[in-house]
XYZ file of C-alpha atoms in Angstrom:
268
model
C -16.517 38.358 -0.128
C -20.044 36.990 0.158
C -18.711 33.438 0.182
C -16.183 34.310 2.891
C -18.858 35.936 5.040
C -21.137 32.935 4.551
C -18.414 30.549 5.677
C -17.606 32.724 8.683
C -21.253 32.730 9.761
C -21.432 28.970 9.281
C -18.279 28.422 11.348
C -19.904 30.131 14.325
C -23.169 28.230 13.901
C -24.124 24.782 15.199
C -21.596 21.991 14.644
C -24.071 20.144 12.461
C -24.344 23.122 10.107
C -20.564 23.267 9.644
C -20.430 19.528 9.019
C -23.263 19.510 6.485
C -22.016 22.650 4.749
C -18.547 21.249 4.116
C -19.920 17.926 2.862
C -22.375 19.742 0.585
C -19.592 21.821 -0.971
C -17.392 18.758 -1.347
C -20.147 16.949 -3.234
C -20.682 19.956 -5.511
C -17.009 20.655 -6.237
C -15.107 17.378 -6.139
C -15.074 14.516 -8.616
C -17.366 11.534 -8.212
C -14.187 9.447 -8.194
C -14.009 10.039 -4.445
C -13.746 6.747 -2.590
C -13.589 6.942 1.210
C -15.564 10.173 1.370
C -18.540 8.613 -0.390
C -18.797 5.766 2.103
C -17.736 7.714 5.205
C -19.274 11.215 5.237
C -17.301 12.748 8.089
C -15.278 15.974 8.296
C -12.159 15.474 10.450
C -10.935 18.655 12.157
C -8.581 17.404 14.887
C -6.816 14.144 15.643
C -4.570 12.653 18.311
C -3.504 9.060 18.678
C -6.374 6.779 17.661
C -9.045 9.462 17.938
C -10.416 11.819 15.284
C -12.804 14.647 16.132
C -15.257 15.585 13.410
C -16.831 18.934 12.564
C -20.107 17.506 13.873
C -18.594 17.270 17.365
C -18.410 13.489 17.334
C -15.264 11.526 18.152
C -14.233 8.560 16.046
C -11.769 5.712 16.559
C -9.511 5.566 13.501
C -8.983 1.889 12.707
C -7.509 2.644 9.260
C -4.605 4.846 10.392
C -3.971 6.309 6.970
C -3.878 2.829 5.391
C -1.013 2.007 7.717
C 0.965 5.232 7.304
C 0.212 6.431 10.847
C 1.742 3.564 12.787
C 2.256 5.841 15.815
C -1.193 7.393 15.553
C -2.201 10.932 14.636
C 0.095 13.810 15.638
C 2.482 11.816 17.814
C 4.667 14.274 19.792
C 7.921 12.719 18.549
C 6.798 12.970 14.918
C 5.597 16.557 15.362
C 8.905 17.542 16.974
C 10.865 16.052 14.067
C 8.682 17.835 11.499
C 9.038 21.167 13.309
C 12.800 20.715 13.547
C 13.095 20.292 9.779
C 10.754 23.224 9.065
C 12.581 25.511 11.497
C 15.996 24.550 10.109
C 15.321 26.225 6.778
C 15.944 22.983 4.882
C 14.650 22.998 1.284
C 11.312 21.222 0.991
C 11.383 20.357 -2.720
C 14.643 19.508 -4.485
C 13.478 16.750 -6.873
C 15.784 13.746 -6.364
C 18.863 15.652 -5.172
C 20.630 14.482 -2.023
C 20.030 16.362 1.229
C 21.250 15.750 4.794
C 17.715 14.787 5.883
C 17.330 12.327 3.021
C 20.797 10.889 3.665
C 20.019 10.378 7.368
C 16.747 8.643 6.501
C 18.383 6.236 4.044
C 21.175 5.484 6.528
C 18.623 4.588 9.211
C 16.599 2.534 6.722
C 19.624 0.486 5.668
C 20.509 -0.058 9.324
C 17.229 -1.922 9.789
C 17.747 -4.240 6.796
C 19.278 -7.724 7.053
C 23.018 -7.469 6.275
C 22.725 -9.605 3.153
C 20.108 -7.264 1.718
C 21.595 -3.983 2.927
C 24.859 -4.709 1.126
C 23.222 -4.758 -2.310
C 19.929 -2.894 -1.837
C 19.027 0.243 -3.751
C 16.318 2.768 -2.838
C 13.967 4.460 -5.293
C 11.773 7.339 -4.100
C 8.450 7.188 -5.948
C 5.304 9.263 -5.587
C 3.534 9.592 -2.241
C 1.054 6.742 -2.805
C 1.761 3.038 -2.497
C 0.315 2.439 -5.945
C 3.134 4.595 -7.389
C 5.701 2.180 -5.964
C 3.830 -0.776 -7.473
C 3.676 0.902 -10.881
C 7.413 1.619 -10.719
C 8.164 -1.992 -9.777
C 6.043 -3.354 -12.631
C 7.776 -1.052 -15.126
C 11.167 -2.047 -13.738
C 10.693 -5.813 -14.104
C 9.266 -5.406 -17.598
C 12.191 -3.240 -18.671
C 14.726 -5.599 -17.078
C 13.331 -8.809 -18.591
C 11.805 -7.628 -21.855
C 8.702 -9.613 -20.929
C 5.208 -8.310 -20.162
C 3.128 -10.853 -18.226
C 2.818 -10.783 -14.433
C 1.959 -13.423 -11.833
C -0.334 -12.193 -9.057
C -2.466 -13.729 -6.312
C -6.124 -14.077 -5.460
C -7.246 -11.619 -2.790
C -4.421 -9.201 -3.566
C -4.628 -5.422 -3.376
C -1.867 -3.322 -4.919
C -3.425 0.092 -5.551
C -5.918 2.058 -7.632
C -3.930 3.051 -10.735
C -4.267 1.039 -13.942
C -1.279 -1.277 -13.594
C -1.778 -1.856 -9.871
C -5.487 -2.592 -10.352
C -4.683 -5.082 -13.101
C -2.690 -7.250 -10.677
C -5.148 -6.873 -7.770
C -7.481 -9.701 -6.878
C -10.743 -7.971 -7.820
C -9.701 -6.763 -11.274
C -12.736 -6.898 -13.626
C -10.543 -8.006 -16.527
C -7.804 -10.573 -16.036
C -4.471 -9.112 -17.164
C -2.308 -11.236 -14.897
C -2.113 -14.945 -14.177
C -3.863 -15.566 -10.841
C -2.254 -17.868 -8.298
C -3.767 -19.208 -5.037
C -2.715 -17.355 -1.884
C -2.266 -19.626 1.162
C -4.937 -19.393 3.838
C -6.832 -21.689 6.170
C -10.379 -20.329 6.146
C -10.935 -20.154 2.384
C -8.216 -22.453 1.075
C -8.921 -22.986 -2.650
C -7.893 -26.629 -2.249
C -10.158 -27.219 0.729
C -7.420 -28.329 3.127
C -5.665 -25.222 4.518
C -2.537 -25.231 6.661
C 0.877 -26.395 5.421
C -0.749 -28.883 3.043
C -2.776 -26.157 1.352
C 0.302 -23.930 1.026
C 2.274 -26.833 -0.468
C -0.435 -27.474 -3.053
C -0.322 -23.789 -3.974
C 3.418 -23.993 -4.584
C 3.004 -27.077 -6.753
C 0.216 -25.396 -8.716
C 2.515 -22.454 -9.410
C 5.418 -24.683 -10.442
C 3.168 -26.652 -12.789
C 1.785 -23.477 -14.339
C 5.268 -22.148 -15.069
C 6.831 -25.406 -16.248
C 3.997 -26.710 -18.436
C 4.541 -25.393 -21.984
C 0.799 -25.833 -22.639
C -0.411 -23.927 -19.572
C -1.008 -20.812 -21.642
C 1.142 -18.766 -19.245
C 4.447 -17.696 -20.835
C 7.474 -16.842 -18.720
C 6.381 -13.643 -16.952
C 8.179 -10.370 -16.349
C 7.709 -10.810 -12.616
C 5.667 -12.065 -9.688
C 4.049 -9.664 -7.223
C 2.846 -10.737 -3.787
C 2.024 -9.353 -0.357
C 3.885 -11.100 2.492
C 0.823 -10.101 4.533
C -2.351 -9.535 2.537
C -4.161 -6.483 3.872
C -7.405 -5.971 1.956
C -7.565 -9.739 1.422
C -8.290 -10.243 5.120
C -5.012 -9.604 7.013
C -3.513 -12.912 5.933
C 0.168 -13.500 6.781
C 1.805 -15.871 4.320
C 3.657 -18.823 5.898
C 7.418 -18.300 6.046
C 8.127 -21.551 4.207
C 5.701 -20.634 1.423
C 7.426 -17.272 0.941
C 10.817 -18.981 0.750
C 9.462 -21.416 -1.825
C 8.094 -18.543 -3.909
C 11.500 -16.881 -3.768
C 13.276 -20.081 -4.830
C 10.949 -20.966 -7.676
C 11.099 -17.433 -9.107
C 14.890 -17.215 -8.726
C 15.350 -20.615 -10.401
C 13.386 -19.347 -13.413
C 14.911 -15.837 -13.548
C 11.594 -14.227 -12.581
C 11.918 -11.024 -10.507
C 9.874 -11.131 -7.280
C 8.084 -7.971 -6.099
C 7.176 -7.914 -2.397
C 4.442 -5.327 -1.874
C 4.676 -4.238 1.770
C 3.004 -0.851 1.346
C 0.512 -1.574 4.136
C 2.600 -3.774 6.424
C 6.314 -3.048 5.934
C 8.860 -1.005 7.902
C 8.206 -2.743 11.213
C 4.433 -2.336 11.265
C 3.839 -6.037 11.938
C 5.856 -5.919 15.167
């Protein structure tokens, strides 16, 4: 009761008091494993489009957009209408992996957007709500399918914050995956950039896989981002991606395309 009264009094006080009070309680109650909150001490209370309003009365431009999940911005009217329609329909909100009309409609629309050659043989797996869950599932899948354990990953990569996803990310403190050069102009590891730099990266990868003394056994899979996000918003050249697909297919290496941040039409 005393806590409730204290919060009520705070809510009617100056905006700064509300802001500081919430942050103080967060620091006292939540784990130190917090990430964004430690670097960005704001308290969002309302949002629309690109703008977030904080408890301190300030307005912020949201350039992160939920790590790409809010492609239409915060609280877009079309999205809100769709959410309300489902809630008002009485549809079940938690049915594990059972089929529902809403889920069926979503998958149908998703397959409609895929290239015909992929849609005809694609399969969908619903993982947890975070992108790192999808990466973990993909890593487990390729290891189970091949019976192998090693993974090929790329410098500058970011795949998530769980153990397996961190291990194949570019900044991993301990190397648990073979690192390959990602094509880019500004910081090309070969010092040339452009198509020539991408070609050298392909040849490096081929040599690593085909040389029995490279120290890199045939891996369970290769994971890459068609557009690196945390690495600097680096789109991979189309030809380089095709070469990666060919060289992995020729060696029976599953290829994982991590498009958590940039997939589903978010690149235009």
